[in-house]
Amino acid sequence: MNEMIKEAINVLKENDRGGYTVPTSRLYPFQWNWDSGFTAMGLWHFNKWRAWLEIISLLDAQWENGMIPHIVFRQSDPDYFPGPDIWHSNNEPPTSCVSQPPVLATIVWQMVEKGTPYDSRKAKEIFSRLMASHRWFMESRDPVNDGVIATVHPWETGRDNCPDWDLGLSNVEVPEELETYIRRDTTHVETEQRPTQQEYDKYMAIVHFGKKVGWDNDTIYREGPFLMADPGIQFILLRATKDLLQLAKLLKLEAEFDEIQQWINKLTQGSQWLWNDIVGGFCARDIRTGEFSDGITNASMLCFYANVGNAEQKEKMRAHCERILDKCNYGFPSWDPEHKSFDKIRYWRGPVWLVMNYMIGKGLLECGFDKLAYRIMNDTKMLVDNAGMAEYFDPMEGSPLGGRNFSWTAAIYLEMCSADVSEDTINRV
Ligand code: DGY
């Protein structure tokens, strides 16, 4: 039995706070949206009931308007900033007030597809919640209905300090009345591995604006300080919407087919707006100015996962994928190593993230680029085998970065080694 599988199961058990799982203790002491989605995928391999509970507890914090918030604060914890008193969500349990990449429908579909009749019964219970969250993205983050999903805060993309956001953040003014604050993240992780102070001030300026307008999405879209389109959210939402349709078909919910199909068509059409001819790839773009980011990221590579792009575009993305992998010892980096803004240890400006690798690998396989997919999957497994369940990894050295004993890293490892995760293994852990 692989010792690392035992360790991965242990990490998920130790991060369990009773009904929900924290990404890691101290650095992230609450429930995070897409972390919980991937964690459920890992839990499913050794405790199906607990995997469903992870999803249900996250949905318990869904807003009336359908938004699934990015953080659910079930207790206060001085180890984290900004906590519930900064966001002012005014609901129970208190939450942050932006969302995160919508991986949930895909994960639910995957659990049902691989699972038992019990799993489809569970999916039926939560289907309408998933519909509401997709409708929220389509309406609140694309009120002009052109199929381009906006993101209003880098935290919503989950790729907080990626150079993609330098563009949008350059227009964010830090207001004088912004309250002084003390960051907590840099007491847990080396400063050089986290976003800069200047970036944090801008993150807080956007929160300040949202609070001032009572988190009114319409005002935030029209007047908010930051409005960019993210290939990550766009492609993950498109993929999840396709999986939602599969789920609706399996559950025979005919009344929903048309609406979901229309979302798929819109998002497919809107995705073309992210094609940057100069770079020859899918890139982030500022919605207000139309200006493009000029780097290929691990989110750009999710075009395969969403099955977006014509044959020529796919070939260009395949070539970028190969070129970038050739520049690193471990793929896939969060920013192009040949770009001047590359930083191999700073959070989303270079390091490798397992959840992204997992989605990229899956997409490449589905689009027939098997060699590249296996290369990324092998790198992924090797990173954990050599460096453990870190939050992210150096693409050159393979060394562990950020938090340790990280839930989604453990979950992806379990998913990738799923043939080795048997009831027998679990009983022995
Ligand atoms: C953080 O606190 O670093 C998170 O990425 C915000 O969600």
Short mmCIF file of C-alpha atoms and ligand atoms in Angstrom, two decimals:
data_model
loop_
_atom_site.label_atom_id
_atom_site.label_comp_id
_atom_site.label_asym_id
_atom_site.label_seq_id
_atom_site.Cartn_x
_atom_site.Cartn_y
_atom_site.Cartn_z
CA MET A 1 0.00 0.00 0.00
CA ASN A 2 1.28 3.46 -0.92
CA GLU A 3 2.18 5.32 2.30
CA MET A 4 1.22 8.59 0.62
CA ILE A 5 -2.36 7.38 0.17
CA LYS A 6 -2.54 6.79 3.92
CA GLU A 7 -1.13 10.26 4.48
CA ALA A 8 -3.63 11.84 2.09
CA ILE A 9 -6.52 10.19 3.94
CA ASN A 10 -5.06 11.37 7.24
CA VAL A 11 -4.78 14.95 6.00
CA LEU A 12 -8.47 14.95 5.04
CA LYS A 13 -9.46 13.44 8.38
CA GLU A 14 -7.35 15.89 10.35
CA ASN A 15 -8.76 18.88 8.50
CA ASP A 16 -12.33 17.71 9.18
CA ARG A 17 -14.14 20.18 11.45
CA GLY A 18 -17.36 18.16 11.67
CA GLY A 19 -19.39 18.39 8.47
CA TYR A 20 -16.92 20.54 6.60
CA THR A 21 -13.21 20.48 5.90
CA VAL A 22 -10.76 23.37 6.21
CA PRO A 23 -8.11 23.72 3.47
CA THR A 24 -5.44 23.61 6.21
CA SER A 25 -5.38 24.63 9.85
CA ARG A 26 -4.38 28.20 10.86
CA LEU A 27 -3.72 29.66 7.38
CA TYR A 28 -7.28 28.90 6.17
CA PRO A 29 -9.40 27.99 9.21
CA PHE A 30 -12.85 28.10 7.51
CA GLN A 31 -14.72 26.38 4.68
CA TRP A 32 -13.67 27.51 1.19
CA ASN A 33 -15.92 26.98 -1.82
CA TRP A 34 -13.84 25.26 -4.52
CA ASP A 35 -11.57 23.68 -1.92
CA SER A 36 -14.62 21.91 -0.51
CA GLY A 37 -15.68 20.78 -3.98
CA PHE A 38 -12.33 19.10 -4.65
CA THR A 39 -12.18 17.81 -1.08
CA ALA A 40 -15.52 16.06 -1.62
CA MET A 41 -14.01 14.39 -4.68
CA GLY A 42 -11.18 13.02 -2.52
CA LEU A 43 -13.43 12.05 0.40
CA TRP A 44 -15.67 10.14 -1.98
CA HIS A 45 -12.95 7.50 -2.37
CA PHE A 46 -13.16 6.44 1.25
CA ASN A 47 -16.41 7.84 2.66
CA LYS A 48 -19.25 8.61 0.23
CA TRP A 49 -21.60 9.84 2.91
CA ARG A 50 -18.99 12.33 4.18
CA ALA A 51 -18.29 13.52 0.62
CA TRP A 52 -21.96 14.43 0.18
CA LEU A 53 -21.98 16.14 3.56
CA GLU A 54 -19.08 18.35 2.41
CA ILE A 55 -21.15 19.56 -0.52
CA ILE A 56 -24.35 19.92 1.47
CA SER A 57 -22.63 21.95 4.20
CA LEU A 58 -21.22 24.31 1.58
CA LEU A 59 -24.65 24.70 -0.03
CA ASP A 60 -26.06 25.45 3.38
CA ALA A 61 -24.31 28.83 3.06
CA GLN A 62 -25.73 29.57 -0.42
CA TRP A 63 -27.25 33.04 -0.64
CA GLU A 64 -30.91 33.59 -1.50
CA ASN A 65 -29.83 35.02 -4.86
CA GLY A 66 -28.09 31.70 -5.66
CA MET A 67 -24.48 32.76 -5.05
CA ILE A 68 -22.29 30.19 -3.32
CA PRO A 69 -19.84 32.35 -1.36
CA HIS A 70 -16.12 31.80 -1.45
CA ILE A 71 -15.66 31.47 2.34
CA VAL A 72 -18.10 30.26 5.01
CA PHE A 73 -17.24 31.54 8.48
CA ARG A 74 -18.74 29.18 11.05
CA GLN A 75 -16.79 30.62 13.96
CA SER A 76 -14.48 33.54 14.45
CA ASP A 77 -10.77 32.90 14.25
CA PRO A 78 -8.11 35.56 14.80
CA ASP A 79 -5.67 33.52 12.68
CA TYR A 80 -7.34 34.73 9.46
CA PHE A 81 -7.85 38.13 7.90
CA PRO A 82 -10.28 39.37 6.53
CA GLY A 83 -12.90 37.63 8.66
CA PRO A 84 -16.70 38.00 8.84
CA ASP A 85 -16.70 41.42 10.50
CA ILE A 86 -14.84 42.87 7.50
CA TRP A 87 -17.11 41.39 4.83
CA HIS A 88 -20.44 42.26 6.51
CA SER A 89 -22.44 39.61 4.68
CA ASN A 90 -25.41 39.98 6.98
CA ASN A 91 -26.49 36.34 6.77
CA GLU A 92 -26.20 33.13 8.75
CA PRO A 93 -23.70 31.53 8.68
CA PRO A 94 -21.68 34.65 7.86
CA THR A 95 -19.77 34.43 4.60
CA SER A 96 -17.55 36.38 2.26
CA CYS A 97 -19.46 38.25 -0.45
CA VAL A 98 -17.93 37.03 -3.72
CA SER A 99 -17.95 33.54 -5.20
CA GLN A 100 -15.24 31.21 -6.51
CA PRO A 101 -14.66 29.02 -9.61
CA PRO A 102 -17.85 26.90 -9.89
CA VAL A 103 -16.53 23.34 -9.84
CA LEU A 104 -19.43 21.88 -7.89
CA ALA A 105 -21.74 20.61 -10.65
CA THR A 106 -18.82 18.80 -12.28
CA ILE A 107 -17.87 17.13 -9.03
CA VAL A 108 -21.44 16.14 -8.25
CA TRP A 109 -21.82 14.71 -11.76
CA GLN A 110 -18.58 12.80 -11.39
CA MET A 111 -19.63 11.32 -8.03
CA VAL A 112 -22.96 10.22 -9.52
CA GLU A 113 -21.40 8.82 -12.66
CA LYS A 114 -18.98 6.66 -10.73
CA GLY A 115 -21.28 5.92 -7.83
CA THR A 116 -24.33 4.06 -6.64
CA PRO A 117 -28.10 4.75 -6.86
CA TYR A 118 -27.69 6.41 -3.47
CA ASP A 119 -25.48 9.01 -5.14
CA SER A 120 -28.13 9.92 -7.72
CA ARG A 121 -30.71 10.34 -4.96
CA LYS A 122 -28.34 12.79 -3.25
CA ALA A 123 -27.77 14.62 -6.53
CA LYS A 124 -31.51 15.04 -6.98
CA GLU A 125 -31.73 16.71 -3.59
CA ILE A 126 -29.12 19.28 -4.51
CA PHE A 127 -29.78 19.79 -8.24
CA SER A 128 -31.96 22.88 -7.77
CA ARG A 129 -29.22 24.49 -5.66
CA LEU A 130 -26.73 23.94 -8.47
CA MET A 131 -29.19 25.41 -11.00
CA ALA A 132 -29.57 28.50 -8.82
CA SER A 133 -25.82 28.98 -8.54
CA HIS A 134 -25.32 28.71 -12.32
CA ARG A 135 -28.22 31.12 -12.91
CA TRP A 136 -26.54 33.53 -10.49
CA PHE A 137 -23.31 33.45 -12.52
CA MET A 138 -25.18 33.94 -15.81
CA GLU A 139 -27.28 36.83 -14.51
CA SER A 140 -25.14 38.62 -11.93
CA ARG A 141 -21.75 38.21 -13.54
CA ASP A 142 -23.01 38.69 -17.12
CA PRO A 143 -25.88 41.18 -16.86
CA VAL A 144 -25.28 42.29 -20.47
CA ASN A 145 -25.84 38.69 -21.61
CA ASP A 146 -22.93 38.35 -24.01
CA GLY A 147 -21.59 35.12 -22.56
CA VAL A 148 -18.50 36.71 -20.99
CA ILE A 149 -18.45 36.07 -17.25
CA ALA A 150 -17.03 38.92 -15.21
CA THR A 151 -15.08 38.59 -12.05
CA VAL A 152 -15.20 41.46 -9.58
CA HIS A 153 -12.36 40.50 -7.26
CA PRO A 154 -9.14 38.48 -7.79
CA TRP A 155 -10.23 36.37 -4.79
CA GLU A 156 -13.27 35.27 -6.81
CA THR A 157 -10.95 33.73 -9.44
CA GLY A 158 -9.10 31.75 -6.77
CA ARG A 159 -5.86 32.83 -8.52
CA ASP A 160 -5.40 35.86 -6.29
CA ASN A 161 -2.12 37.43 -7.37
CA CYS A 162 -1.72 36.04 -10.88
CA PRO A 163 -0.12 38.64 -13.18
CA ASP A 164 -3.43 38.46 -15.12
CA TRP A 165 -4.92 40.76 -12.49
CA ASP A 166 -2.08 43.33 -12.53
CA LEU A 167 -3.97 44.95 -15.39
CA GLY A 168 -7.30 45.36 -13.59
CA LEU A 169 -5.66 46.16 -10.26
CA SER A 170 -3.65 48.99 -11.80
CA ASN A 171 -6.91 50.97 -11.97
CA VAL A 172 -7.93 50.28 -8.37
CA GLU A 173 -7.43 53.30 -6.14
CA VAL A 174 -6.90 52.65 -2.45
CA PRO A 175 -9.29 55.07 -0.70
CA GLU A 176 -7.98 57.21 2.12
CA GLU A 177 -10.76 56.05 4.40
CA LEU A 178 -9.67 52.39 4.10
CA GLU A 179 -9.26 51.15 7.66
CA THR A 180 -5.78 50.04 8.66
CA TYR A 181 -5.51 46.28 9.03
CA ILE A 182 -3.06 43.57 9.93
CA ARG A 183 -2.55 40.69 7.56
CA ARG A 184 -2.41 37.25 9.13
CA ASP A 185 -1.32 35.14 6.14
CA THR A 186 2.32 36.24 6.35
CA THR A 187 2.54 35.04 9.96
CA HIS A 188 1.88 31.50 8.66
CA VAL A 189 3.76 31.52 5.33
CA GLU A 190 6.97 33.19 4.08
CA THR A 191 6.24 36.68 2.75
CA GLU A 192 7.92 35.90 -0.61
CA GLN A 193 5.41 33.11 -1.21
CA ARG A 194 2.34 35.33 -0.70
CA PRO A 195 0.80 38.36 -2.48
CA THR A 196 2.49 41.72 -1.86
CA GLN A 197 1.23 44.39 0.54
CA GLN A 198 0.32 46.63 -2.39
CA GLU A 199 -1.88 43.83 -3.80
CA TYR A 200 -3.52 43.29 -0.41
CA ASP A 201 -4.36 47.00 -0.14
CA LYS A 202 -6.12 46.76 -3.49
CA TYR A 203 -7.96 43.57 -2.49
CA MET A 204 -9.19 45.43 0.57
CA ALA A 205 -10.13 48.50 -1.50
CA ILE A 206 -12.43 46.31 -3.62
CA VAL A 207 -14.01 44.83 -0.48
CA HIS A 208 -14.45 48.37 0.84
CA PHE A 209 -16.34 49.35 -2.33
CA GLY A 210 -18.56 46.23 -2.23
CA LYS A 211 -19.49 46.91 1.38
CA LYS A 212 -20.26 50.54 0.62
CA VAL A 213 -22.80 49.55 -2.06
CA GLY A 214 -24.31 46.78 0.10
CA TRP A 215 -22.83 44.11 -2.21
CA ASP A 216 -25.29 45.09 -4.93
CA ASN A 217 -24.10 43.12 -7.97
CA ASP A 218 -25.54 45.49 -10.51
CA THR A 219 -23.67 48.48 -9.06
CA ILE A 220 -20.52 46.41 -8.67
CA TYR A 221 -20.68 45.39 -12.36
CA ARG A 222 -21.33 48.94 -13.58
CA GLU A 223 -19.15 50.95 -11.19
CA GLY A 224 -16.90 48.60 -9.23
CA PRO A 225 -13.16 49.16 -9.19
CA PHE A 226 -12.28 45.82 -10.85
CA LEU A 227 -14.01 44.01 -13.71
CA MET A 228 -12.12 41.37 -15.64
CA ALA A 229 -12.90 38.17 -17.52
CA ASP A 230 -11.04 35.11 -16.28
CA PRO A 231 -10.40 32.09 -18.52
CA GLY A 232 -10.47 30.01 -15.31
CA ILE A 233 -14.00 30.96 -14.29
CA GLN A 234 -15.23 31.05 -17.89
CA PHE A 235 -13.96 27.56 -18.76
CA ILE A 236 -14.78 25.97 -15.40
CA LEU A 237 -18.33 27.35 -15.57
CA LEU A 238 -18.77 26.13 -19.14
CA ARG A 239 -17.52 22.66 -18.23
CA ALA A 240 -19.71 22.59 -15.13
CA THR A 241 -22.74 23.68 -17.16
CA LYS A 242 -22.20 20.81 -19.59
CA ASP A 243 -21.98 18.44 -16.61
CA LEU A 244 -25.12 19.99 -15.13
CA LEU A 245 -26.94 19.11 -18.36
CA GLN A 246 -25.73 15.51 -18.10
CA LEU A 247 -27.03 15.43 -14.56
CA ALA A 248 -30.40 16.88 -15.59
CA LYS A 249 -30.66 14.21 -18.29
CA LEU A 250 -29.81 11.41 -15.90
CA LEU A 251 -32.34 12.71 -13.38
CA LYS A 252 -34.89 13.21 -16.20
CA LEU A 253 -35.47 16.87 -15.37
CA GLU A 254 -36.65 17.82 -18.89
CA ALA A 255 -37.98 21.21 -17.83
CA GLU A 256 -34.39 22.36 -17.22
CA PHE A 257 -32.77 21.20 -20.47
CA ASP A 258 -33.41 24.33 -22.56
CA GLU A 259 -32.19 26.84 -20.03
CA ILE A 260 -28.96 24.88 -19.44
CA GLN A 261 -28.38 24.42 -23.18
CA GLN A 262 -28.77 28.17 -23.71
CA TRP A 263 -26.14 28.81 -21.04
CA ILE A 264 -23.77 26.40 -22.81
CA ASN A 265 -24.29 28.18 -26.14
CA LYS A 266 -23.76 31.62 -24.61
CA LEU A 267 -20.63 30.65 -22.72
CA THR A 268 -19.14 28.92 -25.77
CA GLN A 269 -19.72 32.06 -27.81
CA GLY A 270 -18.39 34.37 -25.04
CA SER A 271 -15.22 32.30 -24.66
CA GLN A 272 -14.00 33.53 -28.04
CA TRP A 273 -13.71 37.05 -26.59
CA LEU A 274 -10.79 35.70 -24.53
CA TRP A 275 -8.75 34.70 -27.58
CA ASN A 276 -5.69 36.94 -27.75
CA ASP A 277 -4.35 36.94 -31.32
CA ILE A 278 -1.01 38.45 -30.35
CA VAL A 279 -0.24 35.74 -27.80
CA GLY A 280 -2.05 33.10 -29.85
CA GLY A 281 -3.91 31.83 -26.82
CA PHE A 282 -6.79 32.30 -24.38
CA CYS A 283 -5.99 35.10 -21.91
CA ALA A 284 -7.67 37.15 -19.20
CA ARG A 285 -9.15 40.45 -20.39
CA ASP A 286 -10.29 43.69 -18.83
CA ILE A 287 -14.01 44.00 -19.53
CA ARG A 288 -14.14 47.80 -19.37
CA THR A 289 -11.13 48.56 -21.58
CA GLY A 290 -10.96 45.38 -23.68
CA GLU A 291 -7.25 45.20 -22.88
CA PHE A 292 -5.74 41.71 -22.78
CA SER A 293 -3.38 40.12 -20.30
CA ASP A 294 -0.38 38.85 -22.26
CA GLY A 295 0.52 35.62 -20.49
CA ILE A 296 -0.48 31.97 -20.76
CA THR A 297 -1.55 30.55 -17.42
CA ASN A 298 -2.73 27.23 -16.06
CA ALA A 299 -6.24 28.73 -16.38
CA SER A 300 -5.69 29.36 -20.13
CA MET A 301 -5.01 25.62 -20.42
CA LEU A 302 -8.53 24.84 -19.16
CA CYS A 303 -9.79 25.50 -22.71
CA PHE A 304 -9.40 21.74 -23.23
CA TYR A 305 -11.42 20.98 -20.10
CA ALA A 306 -14.25 23.15 -21.48
CA ASN A 307 -13.60 21.87 -25.02
CA VAL A 308 -13.42 25.42 -26.34
CA GLY A 309 -11.70 26.59 -29.53
CA ASN A 310 -11.49 25.56 -33.17
CA ALA A 311 -8.81 23.17 -34.45
CA GLU A 312 -6.30 25.96 -35.10
CA GLN A 313 -6.78 27.46 -31.62
CA LYS A 314 -6.43 24.04 -30.00
CA GLU A 315 -3.21 23.41 -31.90
CA LYS A 316 -1.78 26.76 -30.73
CA MET A 317 -2.73 25.96 -27.13
CA ARG A 318 -1.20 22.49 -27.44
CA ALA A 319 2.04 24.07 -28.66
CA HIS A 320 2.04 26.53 -25.72
CA CYS A 321 1.47 23.60 -23.38
CA GLU A 322 4.47 21.71 -24.74
CA ARG A 323 6.70 24.80 -24.80
CA ILE A 324 5.88 25.69 -21.19
CA LEU A 325 6.35 22.12 -19.94
CA ASP A 326 9.77 22.06 -21.62
CA LYS A 327 10.76 25.14 -19.60
CA CYS A 328 9.97 23.57 -16.19
CA ASN A 329 10.93 20.47 -14.30
CA TYR A 330 7.38 20.07 -13.00
CA GLY A 331 4.29 21.24 -14.85
CA PHE A 332 2.01 23.04 -15.05
CA PRO A 333 3.11 26.47 -13.78
CA SER A 334 0.53 29.14 -13.00
CA TRP A 335 2.30 31.68 -15.24
CA ASP A 336 4.45 31.39 -18.35
CA PRO A 337 8.09 30.87 -17.25
CA GLU A 338 9.27 32.80 -20.33
CA HIS A 339 7.35 35.91 -19.29
CA LYS A 340 9.10 38.65 -17.30
CA SER A 341 6.53 38.50 -14.45
CA PHE A 342 7.23 34.83 -13.70
CA ASP A 343 8.11 34.18 -10.06
CA LYS A 344 8.55 30.50 -9.25
CA ILE A 345 7.63 30.73 -5.57
CA ARG A 346 5.04 33.52 -5.28
CA TYR A 347 1.57 31.96 -5.00
CA TRP A 348 -0.16 32.26 -8.44
CA ARG A 349 2.72 33.97 -10.27
CA GLY A 350 4.53 30.74 -11.14
CA PRO A 351 3.97 27.82 -8.73
CA VAL A 352 2.16 24.60 -9.65
CA TRP A 353 -1.29 23.94 -8.18
CA LEU A 354 -2.61 20.39 -8.14
CA VAL A 355 -6.27 21.18 -8.72
CA MET A 356 -5.37 23.03 -11.90
CA ASN A 357 -3.12 20.17 -13.04
CA TYR A 358 -5.96 17.75 -12.47
CA MET A 359 -8.40 19.74 -14.62
CA ILE A 360 -5.80 20.43 -17.33
CA GLY A 361 -4.86 16.76 -17.50
CA LYS A 362 -8.49 15.68 -17.72
CA GLY A 363 -9.19 18.17 -20.53
CA LEU A 364 -6.09 17.21 -22.52
CA LEU A 365 -7.02 13.53 -22.30
CA GLU A 366 -10.57 14.21 -23.43
CA CYS A 367 -9.28 16.21 -26.41
CA GLY A 368 -6.89 13.44 -27.43
CA PHE A 369 -3.60 14.98 -26.27
CA ASP A 370 -2.69 11.93 -24.21
CA LYS A 371 1.07 12.41 -24.08
CA LEU A 372 0.81 15.90 -22.61
CA ALA A 373 -1.91 14.78 -20.21
CA TYR A 374 0.19 11.92 -18.86
CA ARG A 375 3.21 14.16 -18.58
CA ILE A 376 1.27 16.58 -16.36
CA MET A 377 -0.30 13.78 -14.34
CA ASN A 378 3.10 12.16 -13.74
CA ASP A 379 4.59 15.47 -12.63
CA THR A 380 1.65 15.93 -10.28
CA LYS A 381 2.11 12.59 -8.60
CA MET A 382 5.87 13.05 -8.39
CA LEU A 383 5.48 16.43 -6.68
CA VAL A 384 3.45 14.89 -3.87
CA ASP A 385 5.58 11.74 -3.63
CA ASN A 386 8.70 13.90 -3.18
CA ALA A 387 7.41 16.92 -1.30
CA GLY A 388 4.16 15.93 0.45
CA MET A 389 0.71 17.55 0.60
CA ALA A 390 1.76 21.18 0.15
CA GLU A 391 -0.55 23.97 -0.94
CA TYR A 392 1.55 24.64 -4.09
CA PHE A 393 4.95 23.71 -5.51
CA ASP A 394 7.99 25.27 -7.15
CA PRO A 395 7.89 24.26 -10.85
CA MET A 396 11.69 24.20 -11.07
CA GLU A 397 12.78 22.64 -7.77
CA GLY A 398 9.63 20.69 -6.94
CA SER A 399 9.82 22.04 -3.38
CA PRO A 400 6.73 22.51 -1.19
CA LEU A 401 5.34 26.06 -0.83
CA GLY A 402 2.59 27.83 1.12
CA GLY A 403 0.56 25.84 3.66
CA ARG A 404 1.21 22.19 4.47
CA ASN A 405 -1.16 19.22 5.01
CA PHE A 406 -3.43 20.72 2.41
CA SER A 407 -6.86 19.19 1.81
CA TRP A 408 -7.22 19.72 -1.92
CA THR A 409 -3.72 18.45 -2.62
CA ALA A 410 -4.56 15.30 -0.65
CA ALA A 411 -7.89 14.98 -2.48
CA ILE A 412 -6.32 15.26 -5.94
CA TYR A 413 -3.68 12.73 -4.97
CA LEU A 414 -6.43 10.29 -3.91
CA GLU A 415 -8.33 10.92 -7.12
CA MET A 416 -5.24 10.28 -9.23
CA CYS A 417 -4.36 7.11 -7.32
CA SER A 418 -7.97 6.02 -6.98
CA ALA A 419 -7.32 2.50 -8.22
CA ASP A 420 -5.17 2.02 -5.09
CA VAL A 421 -7.74 3.41 -2.64
CA SER A 422 -9.74 0.43 -1.46
CA GLU A 423 -11.96 -0.17 1.56
CA ASP A 424 -9.10 -2.23 2.88
CA THR A 425 -6.68 0.71 2.75
CA ILE A 426 -9.15 2.90 4.53
CA ASN A 427 -9.76 0.51 7.37
CA ARG A 428 -6.07 0.39 8.05
CA VAL A 429 -5.59 4.17 8.23
C1 DGY B 1 -6.47 34.02 0.87
O1 DGY B 1 -6.86 34.47 1.95
O2 DGY B 1 -5.30 33.97 0.51
C2 DGY B 1 -7.43 33.44 -0.03
O3 DGY B 1 -6.87 33.06 -1.24
C3 DGY B 1 -8.63 34.32 -0.24
O4 DGY B 1 -9.63 33.45 -0.63
#
